[in-house]
Coordinates of C-alpha atoms in Angstrom, one line a residue:
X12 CA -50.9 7.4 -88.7
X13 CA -49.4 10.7 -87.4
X14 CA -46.3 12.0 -88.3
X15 CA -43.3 11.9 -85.7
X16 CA -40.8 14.7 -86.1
X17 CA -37.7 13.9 -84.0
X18 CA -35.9 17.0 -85.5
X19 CA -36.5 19.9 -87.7
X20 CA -35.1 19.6 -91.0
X21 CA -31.6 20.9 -91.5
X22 CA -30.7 22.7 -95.0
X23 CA -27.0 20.8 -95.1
X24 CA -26.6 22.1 -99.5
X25 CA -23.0 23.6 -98.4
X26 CA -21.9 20.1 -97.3
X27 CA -19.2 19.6 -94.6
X28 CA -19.3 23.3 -93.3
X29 CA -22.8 23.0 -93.0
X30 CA -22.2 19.7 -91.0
X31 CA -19.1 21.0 -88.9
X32 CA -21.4 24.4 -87.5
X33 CA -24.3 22.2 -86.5
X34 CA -22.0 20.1 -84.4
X35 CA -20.5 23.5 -83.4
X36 CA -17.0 22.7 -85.0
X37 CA -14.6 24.2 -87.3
X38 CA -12.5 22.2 -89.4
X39 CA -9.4 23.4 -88.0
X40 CA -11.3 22.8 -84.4
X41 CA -11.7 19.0 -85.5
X42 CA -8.2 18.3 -86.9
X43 CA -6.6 20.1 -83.6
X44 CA -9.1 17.2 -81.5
X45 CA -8.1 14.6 -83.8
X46 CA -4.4 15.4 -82.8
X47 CA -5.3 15.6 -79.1
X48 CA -6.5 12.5 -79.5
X49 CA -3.7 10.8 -81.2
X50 CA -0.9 12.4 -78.3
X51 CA -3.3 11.2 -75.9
X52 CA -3.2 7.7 -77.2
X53 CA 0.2 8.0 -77.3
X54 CA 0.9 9.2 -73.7
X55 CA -1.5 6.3 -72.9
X56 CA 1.0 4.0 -74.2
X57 CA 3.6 5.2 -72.8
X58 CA 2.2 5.0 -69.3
X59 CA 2.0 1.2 -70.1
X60 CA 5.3 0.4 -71.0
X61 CA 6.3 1.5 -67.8
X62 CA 10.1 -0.7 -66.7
X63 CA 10.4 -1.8 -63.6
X64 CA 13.7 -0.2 -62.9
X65 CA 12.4 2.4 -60.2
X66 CA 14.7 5.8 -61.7
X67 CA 13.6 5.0 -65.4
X68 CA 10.0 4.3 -64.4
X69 CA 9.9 7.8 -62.4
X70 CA 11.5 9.1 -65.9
X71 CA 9.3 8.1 -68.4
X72 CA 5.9 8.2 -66.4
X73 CA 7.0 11.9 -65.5
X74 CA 7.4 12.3 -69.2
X75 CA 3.7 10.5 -70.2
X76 CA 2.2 12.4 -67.5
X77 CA 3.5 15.5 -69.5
X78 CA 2.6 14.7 -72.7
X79 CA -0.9 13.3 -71.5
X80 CA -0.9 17.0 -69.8
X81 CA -0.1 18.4 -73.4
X82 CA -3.0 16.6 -75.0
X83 CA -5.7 17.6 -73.0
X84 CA -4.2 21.4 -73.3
X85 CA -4.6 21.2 -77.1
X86 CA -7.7 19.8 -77.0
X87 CA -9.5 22.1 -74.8
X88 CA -7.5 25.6 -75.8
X89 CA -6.7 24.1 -79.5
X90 CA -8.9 26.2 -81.7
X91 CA -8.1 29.2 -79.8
X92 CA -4.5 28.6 -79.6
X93 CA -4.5 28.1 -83.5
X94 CA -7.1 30.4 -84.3
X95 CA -4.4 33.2 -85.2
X96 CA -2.6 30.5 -87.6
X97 CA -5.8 30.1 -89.4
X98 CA -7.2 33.6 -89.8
X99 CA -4.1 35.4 -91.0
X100 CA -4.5 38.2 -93.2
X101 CA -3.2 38.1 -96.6

């Protein structure tokens, strides 16, 4: 029987930091897409509780569109938008 290798082995002894660079992650880079995805939910929502009064429809989609807008801004730009919060210098 031969032996099927479908990966080389992966030394993962310094646990989750280990885990987040082989998925080429930071932590602070995976809580920023976890919040991307939550306002993104959320802007989802919104866009379905649409009224049908024409002026507050216009309002409020106007207003998921932006937030929606706002989600996929943080989670393409996010870890370098908060890269400067996260390496400060003590």
């Amino acid at each position: 029987m031969r032996n099927l290798f479908i990966a080389a082995p992966v030394d993962m002894s310094k646990g989750f930091k280990d885990f987040f660079d082989t998925i080429g992650l930071t932590g602070g880079g995976l809580v920023t897409k976890g919040i991307a995805a939550v306002i993104a939910i959320i802007a989802l929502r919104m866009l379905l509780q649409l009224s049908g009064d024409p002026k507050g429809a216009l309002r409020k989609g106007s207003m998921a569109v932006g937030t929606l807008f706002v989600a996929v801004v943080l989670a393409l730009y996010g870890d370098t938008l908060f890269s400067t919060v996260t390496e400060a210098k003590g």
